[in-house]
Short mmCIF file of C-alpha atoms in Angstrom, two decimals:
data_model
loop_
_atom_site.label_atom_id
_atom_site.label_comp_id
_atom_site.label_asym_id
_atom_site.label_seq_id
_atom_site.Cartn_x
_atom_site.Cartn_y
_atom_site.Cartn_z
CA MET C 1 0.04 0.13 0.00
CA THR C 2 1.29 3.56 -0.81
CA VAL C 3 0.93 6.41 1.40
CA ARG C 4 0.75 9.74 0.03
CA LEU C 5 2.79 12.50 1.64
CA GLN C 6 1.09 15.32 3.25
CA THR C 7 4.01 17.76 2.47
CA LEU C 8 7.21 17.60 0.67
CA PHE C 9 9.01 17.81 4.14
CA GLU C 10 8.28 14.28 4.69
CA THR C 11 10.23 13.23 1.55
CA PRO C 12 12.62 10.39 2.67
CA ALA C 13 16.29 11.02 2.22
CA ARG C 14 16.62 8.14 -0.25
CA ALA C 15 14.04 9.79 -2.63
CA ARG C 16 15.68 13.34 -2.49
CA MET C 17 17.55 14.98 -5.31
CA THR C 18 20.57 17.34 -4.49
CA ALA C 19 20.60 20.87 -5.42
CA GLN C 20 23.51 20.22 -7.92
CA GLN C 21 21.77 17.24 -9.41
CA TYR C 22 18.79 19.66 -10.15
CA LEU C 23 20.85 22.05 -11.53
CA ASP C 24 22.66 19.59 -13.74
CA ASN C 25 19.35 18.26 -15.03
CA PRO C 26 18.50 19.99 -18.53
CA MET C 27 14.89 20.35 -17.37
CA SER C 28 16.02 22.82 -14.67
CA GLU C 29 16.28 25.15 -17.43
CA HIS C 30 12.57 25.35 -17.70
CA LYS C 31 10.22 26.91 -14.99
CA SER C 32 10.47 24.53 -12.08
CA ASP C 33 11.83 24.15 -8.39
CA LEU C 34 13.57 21.78 -6.19
CA ILE C 35 11.56 21.67 -3.05
CA GLU C 36 12.92 19.38 -0.38
CA GLY C 37 14.67 17.48 -2.87
CA VAL C 38 11.70 16.87 -5.15
CA PHE C 39 11.81 17.99 -8.75
CA VAL C 40 8.60 19.96 -9.27
CA MET C 41 8.03 21.10 -12.82
CA ALA C 42 5.69 24.04 -13.40
CA SER C 43 2.27 23.51 -15.45
CA PRO C 44 1.76 25.88 -18.25
CA ALA C 45 0.39 29.21 -16.93
CA SER C 46 -2.87 30.72 -17.73
CA LEU C 47 -2.97 33.91 -19.89
CA GLU C 48 -4.21 35.83 -16.84
CA HIS C 49 -1.32 34.55 -14.74
CA GLU C 50 1.05 35.64 -17.41
CA ALA C 51 -0.84 39.11 -17.83
CA LEU C 52 -0.52 39.67 -14.00
CA THR C 53 3.17 38.48 -13.92
CA SER C 54 3.89 41.06 -16.80
CA PHE C 55 2.11 43.86 -14.84
CA MET C 56 4.08 43.05 -11.76
CA ILE C 57 7.51 42.90 -13.33
CA ALA C 58 6.80 46.10 -15.18
CA THR C 59 5.78 48.21 -11.95
CA LEU C 60 8.46 46.82 -10.22
CA SER C 61 11.22 47.25 -12.64
CA ASN C 62 10.14 50.85 -12.96
CA PHE C 63 10.28 51.63 -9.05
CA VAL C 64 13.28 49.53 -8.60
CA GLY C 65 15.09 51.01 -11.51
CA HIS C 66 14.03 54.60 -10.86
CA LYS C 67 15.25 54.52 -7.31
CA ARG C 68 18.30 52.52 -8.21
CA LEU C 69 17.48 49.83 -5.45
CA GLY C 70 18.78 46.77 -7.25
CA ARG C 71 17.46 44.43 -10.03
CA VAL C 72 14.33 42.64 -10.71
CA PHE C 73 14.23 39.01 -12.24
CA SER C 74 11.75 37.12 -13.90
CA SER C 75 11.06 33.14 -13.54
CA ASN C 76 14.26 31.80 -15.00
CA ALA C 77 16.14 33.04 -12.05
CA ALA C 78 17.22 30.42 -9.70
CA TYR C 79 17.97 30.71 -5.95
CA ARG C 80 19.92 27.96 -4.01
CA LEU C 81 18.47 28.15 -0.69
CA SER C 82 19.88 24.88 0.61
CA ALA C 83 21.28 21.55 -0.43
CA ASP C 84 17.94 20.21 -1.52
CA ASN C 85 15.86 23.68 -2.06
CA VAL C 86 16.26 25.57 -5.52
CA TYR C 87 13.49 28.01 -6.34
CA GLN C 88 12.54 29.85 -9.31
CA PRO C 89 10.00 32.47 -8.28
CA ASP C 90 7.81 34.06 -10.80
CA ILE C 91 9.46 37.45 -10.02
CA SER C 92 12.29 38.17 -7.61
CA VAL C 93 14.23 41.42 -6.40
CA VAL C 94 17.85 41.53 -5.28
CA ARG C 95 18.97 44.74 -3.70
CA VAL C 96 21.74 46.64 -4.89
CA GLU C 97 24.02 45.67 -1.91
CA ARG C 98 23.81 42.05 -2.92
CA ILE C 99 23.83 42.43 -6.56
CA GLU C 100 27.53 41.33 -7.09
CA GLN C 101 26.56 37.70 -5.76
CA ALA C 102 24.31 37.38 -8.94
CA GLN C 103 27.00 35.85 -10.97
CA GLY C 104 26.66 32.62 -13.00
CA ILE C 105 23.54 30.18 -13.23
CA VAL C 106 22.30 30.32 -9.61
CA PHE C 107 21.98 32.91 -6.87
CA PRO C 108 23.66 31.71 -3.50
CA GLY C 109 20.87 32.32 -1.14
CA ALA C 110 17.26 33.53 -0.99
CA PRO C 111 16.26 36.71 -3.01
CA ASP C 112 15.32 39.75 -0.92
CA ILE C 113 11.84 39.93 -2.41
CA ALA C 114 10.20 36.68 -3.96
CA VAL C 115 6.70 37.02 -5.62
CA GLU C 116 4.70 33.92 -6.56
CA ILE C 117 1.42 34.26 -8.64
CA VAL C 118 -0.62 31.36 -7.40
CA SER C 119 -2.01 28.89 -9.70
CA PRO C 120 -4.15 25.62 -8.99
CA SER C 121 -1.07 23.43 -9.48
CA SER C 122 1.21 25.77 -7.17
CA ARG C 123 -1.05 26.49 -4.41
CA GLN C 124 0.19 23.90 -1.97
CA TYR C 125 3.80 24.58 -2.55
CA ASP C 126 3.61 28.24 -2.60
CA THR C 127 1.61 28.61 0.66
CA VAL C 128 3.31 25.91 2.67
CA GLU C 129 6.68 24.41 1.66
CA LYS C 130 8.04 27.42 -0.17
CA LYS C 131 6.67 29.98 2.35
CA ILE C 132 8.19 28.00 5.40
CA ASN C 133 11.61 27.72 3.59
CA TYR C 134 11.74 31.38 2.26
CA ALA C 135 11.37 32.44 6.07
CA ARG C 136 13.95 29.91 7.12
CA TYR C 137 16.64 30.76 4.44
CA GLY C 138 16.25 34.73 5.02
CA VAL C 139 13.96 35.93 2.33
CA GLY C 140 13.19 39.54 3.06
CA GLU C 141 9.70 39.73 1.74
CA TYR C 142 7.39 37.12 0.11
CA TRP C 143 4.49 38.37 -1.87
CA LEU C 144 1.74 35.91 -2.55
CA ILE C 145 -0.64 37.02 -5.20
CA ASP C 146 -3.64 34.73 -5.93
CA PRO C 147 -5.78 35.69 -8.84
CA ILE C 148 -8.17 32.82 -8.08
CA ASP C 149 -9.30 33.94 -4.66
CA GLU C 150 -8.47 37.65 -5.62
CA ARG C 151 -6.27 37.92 -2.63
CA ALA C 152 -2.58 39.48 -2.26
CA VAL C 153 -0.65 39.19 0.95
CA PHE C 154 2.76 40.73 1.37
CA TYR C 155 4.81 39.00 4.18
CA ALA C 156 8.12 40.42 5.79
CA GLN C 157 10.76 38.45 7.55
CA THR C 158 10.83 38.70 11.36
CA ASP C 159 13.31 36.14 13.11
CA GLY C 160 12.86 33.29 10.72
CA GLN C 161 9.23 33.82 10.43
CA LEU C 162 7.07 35.67 7.77
CA SER C 163 4.47 37.89 9.08
CA PRO C 164 1.69 39.57 6.77
CA ILE C 165 2.48 43.46 6.38
CA PRO C 166 -0.52 45.40 7.52
CA ALA C 167 -2.70 46.29 4.35
CA PRO C 168 -5.02 49.04 5.25
CA GLY C 169 -7.95 49.44 2.88
CA SER C 170 -7.24 48.29 -0.57
CA GLN C 171 -3.63 48.62 -0.75
CA VAL C 172 -0.64 46.35 -0.30
CA ARG C 173 2.53 47.95 0.37
CA SER C 174 6.37 46.62 0.71
CA THR C 175 8.48 47.52 3.75
CA LEU C 176 11.81 47.02 1.82
CA LEU C 177 10.94 48.79 -1.08
CA ASP C 178 10.06 52.18 0.71
CA GLY C 179 7.04 53.80 -1.39
CA TYR C 180 5.98 50.80 -3.71
CA TRP C 181 2.43 50.01 -3.12
CA LEU C 182 -0.28 48.55 -5.34
CA GLU C 183 -4.19 48.74 -5.28
CA LEU C 184 -5.84 45.63 -5.10
CA ALA C 185 -8.07 46.61 -7.85
CA TRP C 186 -4.98 47.07 -10.32
CA LEU C 187 -4.13 43.34 -9.69
CA PHE C 188 -7.80 42.22 -9.74
CA PRO C 189 -9.83 44.65 -11.80
CA PRO C 190 -13.74 44.01 -12.41
CA ALA C 191 -14.74 42.26 -15.44
CA GLY C 192 -14.44 44.63 -18.49
CA VAL C 193 -11.97 46.84 -16.68
CA GLU C 194 -8.22 47.11 -17.79
CA ARG C 195 -5.34 47.24 -15.50
CA PRO C 196 -3.71 50.83 -15.48
CA ALA C 197 -0.83 51.59 -17.83
CA VAL C 198 2.52 51.36 -16.17
CA LEU C 199 3.00 55.08 -16.52
CA GLU C 200 -0.23 55.65 -14.79
CA VAL C 201 1.14 53.60 -11.84
CA ALA C 202 4.40 55.44 -11.68
CA GLN C 203 2.39 58.56 -11.48
CA ARG C 204 0.57 57.40 -8.72
CA GLN C 205 3.45 56.06 -6.72
CA GLY C 206 5.26 59.48 -7.18
CA LEU C 207 7.89 58.34 -9.53
CA ILE C 208 6.89 60.80 -12.31
CA THR C 209 4.73 63.94 -12.45
CA ALA C 210 1.66 64.09 -14.76
CA PRO C 211 2.05 66.33 -17.73
#
């Protein structure tokens, strides 16, 4: 009789792949993660997932670039958290004081900010194993954006734990990127309403002035 694992933390040592084995596997060049020694390949993303990811990358890149805070990476950037955890978040930010570590194929350690756009196939990993390990291995903030439940939570690191950043009203804010905030309605617009243009978001965030 087979017993289904409740979480990947229960993966026996004999069934685990090492970080180096994962990186040596040609399939790791595609969107995937090594979670507690288990190779997890991402399912094809929905068009809404990709649209939301593009919006987040654009607004983050504008803000981080304008303020010279570091670099924003998309989903092929890999972070080696431990001997059996290598993650490729949908979006990540590495602050300027650590950017010299971004050499070669894999970044040694957690990003300063990891962003995951939750999908049905990734929900368990994003909200359980990856959230626990990002906290354990020193991520500064972990942003979980769930287009299915229309919910966004920004978590901040405190002594190895991730706690939700207070989100008054309809906004979510970063504590590491001082001044970066988003309206929930921008992330999850009502049917028939488009997300704002990137320049409109930049104006609202105070990066540029309206003409």
